[in-house]
Amino acid sequence: MLLTTSVGSLPKPDYLAKARAQARKGELDHKALRRLEEQATREWVQFQDEIGIDIVVDGEQYRGDMVAFFAEQLPGFKQSSLVRSYGNRYYRKPIIADKVRRPRPVTVGWWTFAQSLTSRPVKGMLTGPYTIMDWSFNEYYPSRRATALALAGVIHEEAKDLERAGAQYIQIDEPAISTRLDEIDLAIEALGVVTKGLRAKTITHICYGNFEALAPKLMKLPVDQIDLEFANRKFELFGAFKRLRFTKEVGLGVVDVHSHRLESVEEVADNLRKALAVFKPEQIYPDPDCGLKTRTPQEAKDKLRVIVQATRIVRDELNGARKPSRRPAAVAAARKR
Amino acid sequence: MLTTVVGNFPKVAEAGYGTAVIGAINRWQKQELSDGGLEDVFQDVTRAVIKEQEAAGIDVVTDGQIRWEDLVTPLARRLEGFEINGLERFFDNNVYYRRPILHKTPVRKQPIFLKEYLFARSCTSKPVKAVLPGPYTVVALSEDRYYRNVRPFLRSIAEILNEEARTLAKAGAVMIQFDEPALGFGKPPMKDVVEAINIATTGVQAKTALYLYFGHLDGTLPALRPCRVDLIGVDVVSDPKAITAVRKQKWTKELALGCVDARNTKLESVTELHALFDVVKRVVPKGRLYANPNCGLEFLPHEQARQKLNRLVEAVRRYK
Ligand SMILES: [Zn+2]
């Protein structure tokens, strides 16, 4: 119970960030870049192993944008020139120009590499079909629904291959799902295509906007676990969840990925104790709010360590190995369940 | 039928006028580039996008809003009373804007877009229209911590926009456009919106236009009939039912048909554009019709934006 994990991305070390910039300018060849990506992956897996994270991620050291990474490897997509996202930030929004195909696995090689480095389970990380659709131009499929469902078939194949390779956990991220709630039924339908028949535990991470509107649909998401940011919203979601009949597992974001401030162990432990008043211990997977790639490597490491230490304290309290320091009522209640 | 654009243009063009804007803004933010240095880059790109509209054969051009980060903060930043806050999603696009927060009575101390307008006009002999955010969209995209009430907020923004519009008209703007994408979402308070638009257009010595784009058109057109504007722009791409609403409307104003999808790269055929022209020419006389993309072109990569404009002009020229 209270298995710790991460949402997916971890920051790239300086040497890798520099190498990627060099590779873009053609000053570094593909092989040399790949070696550094492997080095960074190895370092992150070792770090998670050492501090005792229960479910490890590969840290996505070889990915840039979460949609572009898939678009670059799936025939049917073509790359566009720059479009602006906000302020002075630009990206290459992929164009679906033809039927999207998957002649070979996209993530299985990296997953296998990461899993070879640790005895802990490594999570497979995929971008969901609704998000890929919403973040791409479409010149081929007749509608948004047709696009999302076609992509769902492709991502399903990838998930199957991850499972065949041995992945016990597969996360399908849908950050776009909550930005157009008028289309949430389509997003649910597409996600259902992805997870259909999978025996691995399935997870989706949502960066929510309007939680009140999203809440009634949460139980309909065809995954075992829903991962949400709690810390960033000062844990006010606990109140909302109390009113929901929520039986899925919850990826519980307990540190804010947008803040430089390092949470204290006691503060995170206390929020986990509060969570025990809302969820059963086996429902809860403590993790950061979102991908940690926006933090420095040091900040990310510090935040992950705090999560592990805080979780250990609360876990020991639940096992009766440690006297609860605060909120004994919630912990006692959780132990009875 | 005349051709025009809605407002913004890609700020960068890897195979065209370049990506100087990105580096210039970065250097300016790090204080390695002066205000004047940044302004030079903005002027170069503004001139380039105006030349591009001319080359495509667009009849009424804009400055491409090269300086604009989004639709509302260029105005809100230069008014007293607003603070600019964090990123929010811009309607149903995968694009973000910074949300203005109103803390006290908004005040316009001096003309806001006048210099930019005069520069754009000096770049071309074609008519240049001035584009402003509409009062309702400013209100809808802002957080109101002062009035805590839509109507007085709308009225004060409308008065400010009216001062600005009068200034621009005096400076020679032939057309002044108010963009109201927010009218496509939720249930806008249409009576207050009409009142605000009428305040904004009062006494403006230029053609006034109200542009609707994104979302849906349910009931919006009939509710806008009492608006004192000369032209209404409608996006018939985002809402599949919009063309029916256009057909059913009793048109007493000019109509600008937003018929080319500026949010997707798929290029329209001349035939499908002509089918839309066929519908609108039955409800609005040809001399009172404009054709333009459904919204600003900045959602597209530059190459596709250029192709879309060329296709629009081609369709209008070949239309009999
Ligand atoms: Zn997130």
XYZ file of C-alpha atoms and ligand atoms in Angstrom:
658
model
C 0.000 0.000 0.000
C 0.960 3.627 -0.558
C 3.239 2.723 -3.450
C 5.319 5.699 -4.521
C 5.849 6.611 -8.165
C 6.361 9.525 -10.581
C 4.137 11.029 -13.247
C 6.615 10.520 -16.067
C 9.115 13.129 -17.104
C 12.198 13.995 -15.054
C 14.517 16.907 -15.795
C 17.350 16.398 -18.227
C 20.841 16.866 -16.773
C 22.831 19.784 -18.179
C 25.062 17.598 -20.323
C 22.000 16.132 -22.050
C 20.270 19.477 -22.559
C 23.468 20.766 -24.199
C 23.805 17.644 -26.319
C 20.231 17.956 -27.564
C 20.861 21.540 -28.629
C 24.036 20.444 -30.438
C 22.195 17.597 -32.142
C 19.529 20.025 -33.379
C 22.241 22.122 -34.995
C 23.798 19.018 -36.543
C 26.906 19.285 -34.384
C 26.351 15.948 -32.651
C 25.451 12.676 -34.321
C 22.513 10.492 -33.413
C 24.646 7.774 -31.830
C 26.465 10.125 -29.489
C 23.170 11.682 -28.399
C 21.669 8.255 -27.813
C 24.614 7.313 -25.553
C 23.988 10.382 -23.405
C 20.239 9.706 -23.275
C 21.036 6.207 -22.038
C 23.467 7.579 -19.463
C 20.836 10.014 -18.139
C 18.187 7.265 -18.074
C 20.560 5.006 -16.156
C 21.265 7.748 -13.622
C 17.570 8.457 -13.040
C 16.614 4.791 -12.711
C 19.482 4.251 -10.256
C 18.413 7.281 -8.268
C 14.816 6.093 -7.959
C 16.075 2.628 -7.052
C 18.376 3.976 -4.352
C 15.832 6.210 -2.651
C 13.229 3.442 -2.800
C 10.557 4.628 -5.245
C 8.239 1.640 -5.690
C 7.219 2.109 -9.317
C 10.005 3.561 -11.422
C 9.808 5.689 -14.590
C 12.488 6.010 -17.256
C 12.312 9.799 -16.942
C 11.724 10.401 -20.678
C 15.253 11.690 -21.212
C 14.919 10.976 -24.948
C 11.600 12.827 -25.381
C 10.974 16.476 -26.075
C 7.320 17.268 -26.489
C 5.004 14.427 -25.422
C 2.971 14.523 -28.631
C 5.812 15.295 -31.046
C 7.747 12.275 -29.710
C 5.030 9.937 -30.981
C 4.323 11.967 -34.130
C 7.981 11.755 -35.152
C 7.905 7.967 -35.074
C 4.503 7.159 -36.517
C 4.165 7.258 -40.316
C 1.148 9.352 -41.328
C 2.381 12.356 -39.364
C 4.462 15.065 -40.936
C 6.255 17.823 -39.141
C 5.139 21.416 -39.541
C 7.108 24.598 -39.121
C 6.754 26.643 -35.954
C 3.501 27.752 -34.376
C 3.238 29.800 -31.211
C 1.855 28.295 -28.055
C 1.946 31.372 -25.798
C 4.175 34.333 -25.081
C 7.434 33.759 -26.915
C 7.108 29.958 -26.914
C 6.834 28.052 -30.186
C 6.558 24.393 -31.100
C 6.225 22.241 -34.187
C 2.615 21.152 -34.182
C 2.422 17.803 -35.996
C 0.209 17.379 -39.055
C -1.736 14.166 -39.639
C -1.332 13.949 -43.409
C -2.144 10.285 -43.975
C -3.412 7.165 -42.217
C -1.410 6.837 -38.990
C 0.471 3.540 -38.766
C 2.842 1.912 -36.314
C 5.237 -0.307 -38.246
C 7.323 -0.897 -35.104
C 7.040 -0.199 -31.360
C 7.781 3.349 -30.259
C 8.533 3.065 -26.533
C 9.233 -0.609 -25.934
C 12.990 -0.351 -26.564
C 13.428 2.375 -23.958
C 11.119 0.615 -21.512
C 13.133 -2.612 -21.848
C 16.374 -0.717 -21.348
C 15.077 0.976 -18.195
C 13.628 -2.254 -16.815
C 16.984 -4.003 -17.314
C 18.489 -1.526 -14.831
C 16.247 -2.246 -11.857
C 14.327 -5.028 -10.176
C 11.481 -2.629 -9.355
C 8.652 -2.380 -11.908
C 9.102 0.306 -14.569
C 5.966 2.059 -15.777
C 5.249 2.214 -19.520
C 4.499 5.808 -20.546
C 2.228 6.666 -23.453
C 0.475 9.792 -24.676
C -3.255 9.304 -25.042
C -5.113 9.428 -28.363
C -7.343 12.366 -27.442
C -4.349 14.521 -26.537
C -2.413 13.562 -29.679
C -5.484 14.428 -31.747
C -6.129 17.721 -29.969
C -2.507 18.834 -30.282
C -2.135 17.998 -33.990
C -3.454 19.392 -37.253
C -5.563 16.899 -39.172
C -5.655 16.735 -42.955
C -6.606 13.092 -43.299
C -9.402 11.874 -41.029
C -12.945 13.158 -41.597
C -13.645 14.216 -37.990
C -12.117 14.645 -34.559
C -13.789 11.424 -33.464
C -12.396 9.449 -36.395
C -8.954 10.865 -35.642
C -9.057 10.063 -31.939
C -10.309 6.516 -32.532
C -7.717 5.791 -35.219
C -4.954 7.014 -32.900
C -6.452 4.970 -30.070
C -5.975 1.819 -32.150
C -2.324 2.693 -32.681
C -1.674 3.461 -29.008
C -3.471 0.242 -28.054
C -0.972 -1.750 -30.141
C 1.852 0.026 -28.345
C 0.317 -0.742 -24.949
C -0.064 -4.410 -25.931
C 3.603 -4.572 -26.903
C 4.634 -2.963 -23.606
C 2.574 -5.549 -21.778
C 4.140 -8.364 -23.812
C 7.570 -6.999 -22.917
C 6.574 -7.296 -19.252
C 5.209 -3.902 -18.203
C 2.938 -4.265 -15.156
C 1.927 -0.606 -15.174
C 0.989 1.388 -18.258
C 0.191 5.061 -17.996
C -1.657 6.820 -20.807
C -1.449 10.573 -20.311
C -4.359 12.735 -21.369
C -3.531 16.299 -20.331
C -5.899 17.637 -23.005
C -8.884 15.744 -21.651
C -9.991 18.398 -19.207
C -9.538 21.378 -21.486
C -12.523 20.527 -23.663
C -15.051 18.904 -21.408
C -17.622 19.029 -24.207
C -15.590 16.232 -25.768
C -14.936 14.154 -22.667
C -17.140 11.322 -23.886
C -14.987 11.052 -26.994
C -11.849 11.060 -24.847
C -13.321 8.286 -22.700
C -14.300 6.261 -25.760
C -10.798 6.578 -27.236
C -9.095 5.714 -23.952
C -11.328 2.642 -23.756
C -9.963 1.461 -27.093
C -6.423 1.822 -25.731
C -6.972 -0.086 -22.492
C -9.298 -2.786 -23.844
C -8.067 -6.268 -22.909
C -4.939 -5.084 -21.101
C -4.011 -7.064 -18.000
C -1.408 -4.538 -16.889
C -2.541 -1.906 -14.424
C -3.643 1.165 -16.408
C -3.290 4.745 -15.273
C -4.124 8.094 -16.759
C -2.729 11.428 -15.683
C -4.924 14.466 -16.188
C -3.844 18.058 -15.670
C -7.274 19.261 -14.796
C -8.801 22.640 -15.344
C -12.334 22.675 -14.054
C -12.527 19.840 -11.523
C -16.200 20.309 -10.708
C -17.086 19.577 -14.344
C -14.607 16.710 -14.602
C -15.578 14.968 -11.353
C -18.792 13.240 -12.518
C -16.837 11.633 -15.371
C -13.859 10.382 -13.357
C -15.336 6.962 -12.600
C -16.137 6.510 -16.299
C -12.496 6.753 -17.373
C -11.593 3.226 -18.465
C -8.399 2.899 -16.390
C -7.544 1.457 -12.981
C -5.905 4.564 -11.636
C -6.391 8.287 -12.115
C -3.456 10.504 -11.355
C -4.204 14.103 -10.394
C -2.469 17.130 -8.961
C -3.511 17.715 -5.361
C -0.630 19.768 -3.933
C -0.940 22.588 -6.441
C -4.604 23.043 -5.401
C -3.786 23.020 -1.707
C -5.457 19.614 -1.350
C -8.912 21.127 -1.700
C -9.766 18.109 -3.898
C -10.055 15.978 -0.761
C -13.376 17.664 -0.086
C -14.622 16.956 -3.600
C -13.540 13.308 -3.435
C -15.317 12.798 -0.130
C -18.574 13.496 -1.950
C -17.745 11.180 -4.875
C -18.133 7.432 -4.765
C -14.604 6.958 -6.029
C -13.409 3.351 -6.106
C -10.510 3.580 -8.546
C -6.938 4.005 -7.425
C -5.643 7.529 -7.194
C -2.223 8.853 -8.162
C -1.975 11.479 -5.464
C 0.166 14.480 -6.351
C 1.715 15.529 -3.044
C 4.440 17.927 -4.219
C 3.959 20.963 -6.451
C 5.994 20.647 -9.654
C 5.575 24.328 -10.508
C 7.164 25.586 -7.317
C 10.829 25.840 -6.375
C 9.840 25.450 -2.736
C 10.764 22.087 -1.262
C 7.917 20.618 0.754
C 8.852 19.319 4.200
C 8.565 15.609 4.987
C 6.153 16.362 7.824
C 3.917 18.482 5.592
C 3.680 15.752 2.938
C 3.125 13.086 5.605
C 0.358 15.179 7.069
C -1.351 15.517 3.682
C -1.073 11.754 3.206
C -2.750 11.272 6.586
C -5.542 13.563 5.416
C -5.815 11.492 2.240
C -6.396 8.414 4.395
C -9.611 9.982 5.587
C -10.823 10.011 1.972
C -9.208 6.971 0.330
C -8.254 3.481 1.440
C -4.487 3.005 1.859
C -4.307 0.555 -1.060
C -6.016 3.121 -3.320
C -3.279 5.703 -2.861
C -0.106 6.079 -4.977
C 1.849 9.119 -3.721
C 3.691 10.980 -6.491
C 4.486 14.512 -7.710
C 1.616 16.602 -9.130
C 2.833 16.304 -12.719
C 5.996 15.614 -14.700
C 9.027 17.037 -12.881
C 10.820 18.105 -16.056
C 10.198 21.774 -15.325
C 12.337 21.598 -12.163
C 16.140 21.417 -11.944
C 17.550 17.904 -11.461
C 18.418 18.779 -7.848
C 14.935 20.111 -7.086
C 13.372 17.026 -8.660
C 15.555 14.694 -6.600
C 14.797 16.565 -3.389
C 11.060 16.444 -4.028
C 11.118 12.721 -4.825
C 13.094 12.017 -1.638
C 10.534 13.910 0.424
C 7.716 11.842 -1.089
C 9.473 8.575 -0.233
C 10.357 9.631 3.316
C 6.889 10.960 4.078
C 5.250 7.853 2.657
C 7.481 5.625 4.796
C 6.415 7.425 7.947
C 2.718 7.089 7.160
C 3.105 3.494 6.036
C 4.833 2.618 9.308
C 2.042 4.312 11.227
C -0.496 2.198 9.339
C 1.486 -0.938 10.087
C 1.594 0.025 13.713
C 5.383 0.207 13.622
C 5.368 3.883 14.477
C 3.216 6.053 16.662
C 1.325 8.551 14.578
C 2.527 12.043 15.336
C -0.659 13.801 14.320
C -4.173 13.137 13.067
C -4.429 9.791 14.783
C -8.157 9.583 14.038
C -7.751 9.399 10.254
C -4.982 6.828 10.457
C -6.841 4.716 12.962
C -9.945 4.811 10.790
C -7.926 3.803 7.748
C -6.383 0.880 9.608
C -9.792 -0.510 10.445
C -10.963 -0.519 6.809
C -16.748 40.617 -52.716
C -13.681 41.982 -50.926
C -11.064 39.904 -49.147
C -9.590 40.627 -45.742
C -7.964 38.867 -42.770
C -9.273 38.698 -39.224
C -6.208 40.029 -37.475
C -3.074 38.186 -36.506
C -0.455 36.632 -38.743
C 2.330 34.131 -37.913
C 5.127 36.071 -36.213
C 7.759 33.725 -37.596
C 8.288 32.306 -41.068
C 11.210 29.916 -41.306
C 11.045 29.937 -45.103
C 9.989 33.593 -45.322
C 10.603 36.642 -43.178
C 12.512 34.597 -40.625
C 12.362 33.980 -36.888
C 13.990 37.192 -35.686
C 11.075 37.947 -33.357
C 11.876 34.991 -31.070
C 15.501 35.944 -30.477
C 14.697 39.639 -30.215
C 12.090 39.098 -27.499
C 14.453 36.756 -25.626
C 17.244 39.320 -25.725
C 14.888 42.141 -24.803
C 13.618 40.157 -21.792
C 17.228 39.655 -20.660
C 17.787 43.397 -21.205
C 20.343 42.671 -23.906
C 18.223 44.469 -26.494
C 16.826 47.981 -26.134
C 13.160 48.911 -26.619
C 14.199 50.555 -29.858
C 16.009 47.435 -31.020
C 12.936 45.317 -30.379
C 10.728 47.878 -32.111
C 12.952 47.686 -35.210
C 12.370 43.926 -35.416
C 8.613 44.342 -34.926
C 8.524 46.961 -37.678
C 10.488 44.770 -40.101
C 8.157 41.827 -39.562
C 5.044 44.027 -39.681
C 6.186 45.396 -43.024
C 6.843 41.853 -44.275
C 3.413 40.532 -43.308
C 1.706 43.539 -44.883
C 3.690 42.945 -48.085
C 2.610 39.337 -47.956
C -1.053 40.257 -47.675
C -0.591 42.653 -50.609
C 1.118 39.963 -52.656
C -1.715 37.534 -51.934
C -4.184 40.140 -53.187
C -5.957 40.878 -49.891
C -8.055 44.054 -50.228
C -8.244 45.216 -46.601
C -5.101 44.354 -44.637
C -4.070 44.417 -40.956
C -0.690 44.907 -39.287
C -0.698 41.189 -38.420
C -0.608 42.008 -34.672
C 3.065 41.061 -34.583
C 3.478 42.796 -31.210
C 0.449 41.075 -29.666
C 0.924 38.156 -27.312
C -2.796 37.476 -27.344
C -6.092 39.251 -27.889
C -6.547 40.992 -24.542
C -3.246 41.679 -22.766
C -1.962 44.238 -25.318
C -4.886 46.416 -24.220
C -5.004 45.444 -20.542
C -1.250 45.967 -20.025
C -1.563 49.576 -21.116
C -4.585 50.444 -19.026
C -4.436 51.415 -15.389
C -6.320 49.055 -13.143
C -5.184 45.729 -14.559
C -2.520 43.313 -13.405
C -1.477 40.532 -15.797
C -1.621 37.104 -14.192
C -0.905 33.459 -15.083
C -1.526 31.412 -18.196
C -5.007 30.290 -19.127
C -6.182 28.347 -22.138
C -7.411 30.579 -24.959
C -10.909 29.258 -25.602
C -10.824 25.768 -27.135
C -7.329 26.141 -28.593
C -4.094 24.544 -27.469
C -2.839 28.090 -27.036
C -2.540 30.122 -23.865
C -2.921 33.761 -22.834
C -2.171 35.607 -19.629
C -5.284 36.428 -17.671
C -5.701 40.099 -16.750
C -7.012 40.849 -13.263
C -8.956 44.051 -12.694
C -8.211 45.698 -9.341
C -9.627 49.204 -9.779
C -11.428 51.424 -12.282
C -9.721 50.906 -15.629
C -8.246 54.099 -17.071
C -6.809 54.831 -20.510
C -4.187 57.520 -20.100
C -3.122 57.829 -23.716
C -3.760 56.285 -27.135
C -2.803 52.622 -27.088
C -2.485 51.337 -30.640
C -2.145 54.643 -32.506
C 1.599 54.503 -33.188
C 1.374 50.903 -34.357
C -1.531 51.780 -36.608
C 0.255 54.754 -38.158
C 3.306 52.650 -38.843
C 1.243 49.921 -40.546
C -0.514 52.500 -42.688
C 2.821 53.922 -43.808
C 3.777 50.474 -45.162
C 1.065 50.174 -47.793
C -1.318 52.005 -50.069
C -4.047 49.455 -49.297
C -6.646 50.216 -46.639
C -5.460 49.049 -43.217
C -8.130 48.167 -40.681
C -7.566 48.524 -36.962
C -8.437 45.536 -34.780
C -9.414 45.755 -31.111
C -10.693 43.152 -28.675
C -14.429 43.539 -28.144
C -15.676 44.661 -24.721
C -17.290 41.347 -23.834
C -14.189 39.333 -24.696
C -12.019 41.608 -22.539
C -14.433 41.077 -19.669
C -14.832 37.333 -20.247
C -11.072 36.703 -20.374
C -10.325 38.855 -17.316
C -10.859 38.259 -13.646
C -12.943 41.015 -12.098
C -11.899 41.726 -8.522
C -13.238 45.257 -8.585
C -16.805 45.574 -9.894
C -17.667 41.921 -9.306
C -20.495 42.581 -11.733
C -20.496 42.199 -15.519
C -22.450 45.259 -16.605
C -20.359 48.089 -15.097
C -17.151 46.279 -16.132
C -18.468 45.954 -19.693
C -19.503 49.597 -19.804
C -16.162 50.915 -18.610
C -14.224 48.773 -21.093
C -16.636 49.828 -23.850
C -15.991 53.499 -23.049
C -12.247 52.952 -23.206
C -12.552 51.096 -26.509
C -14.707 53.930 -27.821
C -12.002 56.514 -27.034
C -9.444 54.295 -28.721
C -11.657 53.711 -31.774
C -12.305 57.432 -32.175
C -8.569 58.108 -31.994
C -7.832 55.480 -34.634
C -10.628 56.739 -36.899
C -9.273 60.283 -36.658
C -5.880 58.919 -37.624
C -7.440 57.559 -40.797
C -8.446 53.985 -40.019
C -11.096 53.128 -42.621
C -12.425 50.222 -40.623
C -12.346 49.472 -36.921
C -12.998 45.916 -35.910
C -13.986 44.521 -32.532
C -13.237 40.835 -31.983
C -15.747 38.959 -29.846
C -14.796 35.264 -29.786
C -16.150 35.004 -26.233
C -19.689 35.325 -27.641
C -19.345 31.777 -28.973
C -19.190 30.213 -25.498
C -21.674 29.786 -22.668
C -24.626 32.140 -22.402
C -23.424 35.722 -22.806
C -25.627 38.492 -21.349
C -26.644 39.680 -24.816
C -28.528 42.803 -23.721
C -25.489 44.115 -21.849
C -23.208 43.042 -24.700
C -25.248 44.989 -27.267
C -25.238 48.022 -24.989
C -21.450 47.784 -24.645
C -20.856 47.430 -28.367
C -23.063 50.426 -29.028
C -21.053 52.453 -26.534
C -17.822 51.333 -28.222
C -18.979 52.373 -31.715
C -20.689 55.674 -30.826
C -19.404 58.584 -32.889
C -16.636 56.560 -34.521
C -15.982 58.094 -37.943
C -15.081 54.856 -39.678
C -16.735 51.634 -40.757
C -17.210 49.479 -37.656
C -17.055 45.696 -37.642
C -17.887 43.043 -35.082
C -16.166 39.693 -35.574
C -17.441 36.438 -34.102
C -15.281 33.352 -34.183
C -14.867 29.980 -32.386
C -17.577 28.180 -30.442
C -21.166 28.290 -31.638
C -23.518 30.856 -33.091
C -26.706 29.675 -31.345
C -29.017 32.658 -31.213
C -26.178 35.189 -31.293
C -26.946 36.723 -34.689
C -30.591 37.635 -33.992
C -29.559 39.080 -30.616
C -26.971 41.291 -32.331
C -29.453 42.919 -34.721
C -29.833 46.086 -32.574
C -26.041 46.545 -32.586
C -24.821 49.719 -34.221
C -22.054 48.196 -36.305
C -21.736 48.261 -40.077
C -20.394 44.768 -40.560
C -20.574 41.418 -38.808
C -17.939 38.758 -39.303
C -19.068 35.169 -38.867
C -16.985 31.982 -38.566
C -18.783 29.285 -40.548
C -15.979 26.747 -40.044
C -15.932 26.174 -36.259
C -19.680 25.663 -35.936
C -21.167 23.441 -38.641
C -24.601 24.954 -37.994
C -23.373 28.521 -38.426
C -24.051 28.709 -42.150
C -27.716 27.908 -41.467
C -27.873 30.701 -38.892
C -26.360 33.078 -41.468
C -28.924 32.000 -44.049
C -31.830 32.526 -41.643
C -30.701 35.961 -40.469
C -32.368 39.085 -41.916
C -29.202 40.933 -42.969
C -29.288 44.697 -42.664
C -25.524 44.885 -42.173
C -22.551 43.878 -44.248
C -21.283 40.343 -43.791
C -17.735 39.014 -43.600
C -17.686 35.292 -44.234
C -15.013 33.434 -42.250
C -14.777 30.515 -44.625
C -11.173 29.274 -44.627
C -10.133 27.276 -41.569
C -7.244 29.113 -39.942
C -6.996 26.468 -37.217
C -6.254 23.493 -39.416
C -3.691 23.012 -42.163
C -6.010 21.154 -44.538
C -6.406 23.378 -47.593
C -9.947 24.122 -48.777
C -10.864 23.653 -52.425
C -12.187 26.491 -54.549
C -15.353 24.432 -55.086
C -16.177 24.136 -51.404
C -15.581 27.857 -50.871
C -17.851 28.642 -53.821
C -20.597 26.528 -52.245
C -20.433 28.796 -49.173
C -20.400 31.944 -51.335
C -23.545 30.629 -53.067
C -25.348 30.511 -49.720
C -24.416 33.994 -48.547
C -24.956 35.810 -51.833
C -28.637 34.913 -51.526
C -28.918 36.770 -48.212
C -26.457 39.653 -48.623
C -25.819 41.622 -51.860
C -22.368 40.919 -53.296
C -21.235 44.492 -52.792
C -21.799 44.115 -49.059
C -19.781 40.910 -48.692
C -16.275 40.220 -47.443
C -14.469 36.890 -47.356
C -11.740 36.063 -44.848
C -10.272 33.184 -42.832
C -12.454 32.169 -39.877
C -10.019 33.674 -37.364
C -6.476 35.004 -37.110
C -3.870 33.110 -39.118
C -1.410 32.711 -36.256
C -2.676 29.238 -35.350
C -1.122 28.010 -38.597
C 2.503 27.562 -39.551
C 3.520 30.352 -41.896
C 3.596 28.296 -45.088
C 0.048 27.029 -44.609
C -1.176 30.516 -43.649
C 0.174 31.844 -46.938
C -1.414 29.011 -48.930
C -4.767 29.613 -47.253
C -4.716 33.316 -48.140
C -3.808 32.526 -51.741
C -6.647 30.033 -51.943
C -9.122 32.531 -50.480
C -8.191 35.174 -53.055
C -8.261 32.608 -55.851
C -11.774 31.499 -54.860
C -13.082 35.072 -54.695
C -11.526 36.043 -58.027
C -12.913 32.997 -59.801
C -16.375 33.452 -58.344
C -18.959 34.619 -60.838
Zn 0.000 17.233 -15.381
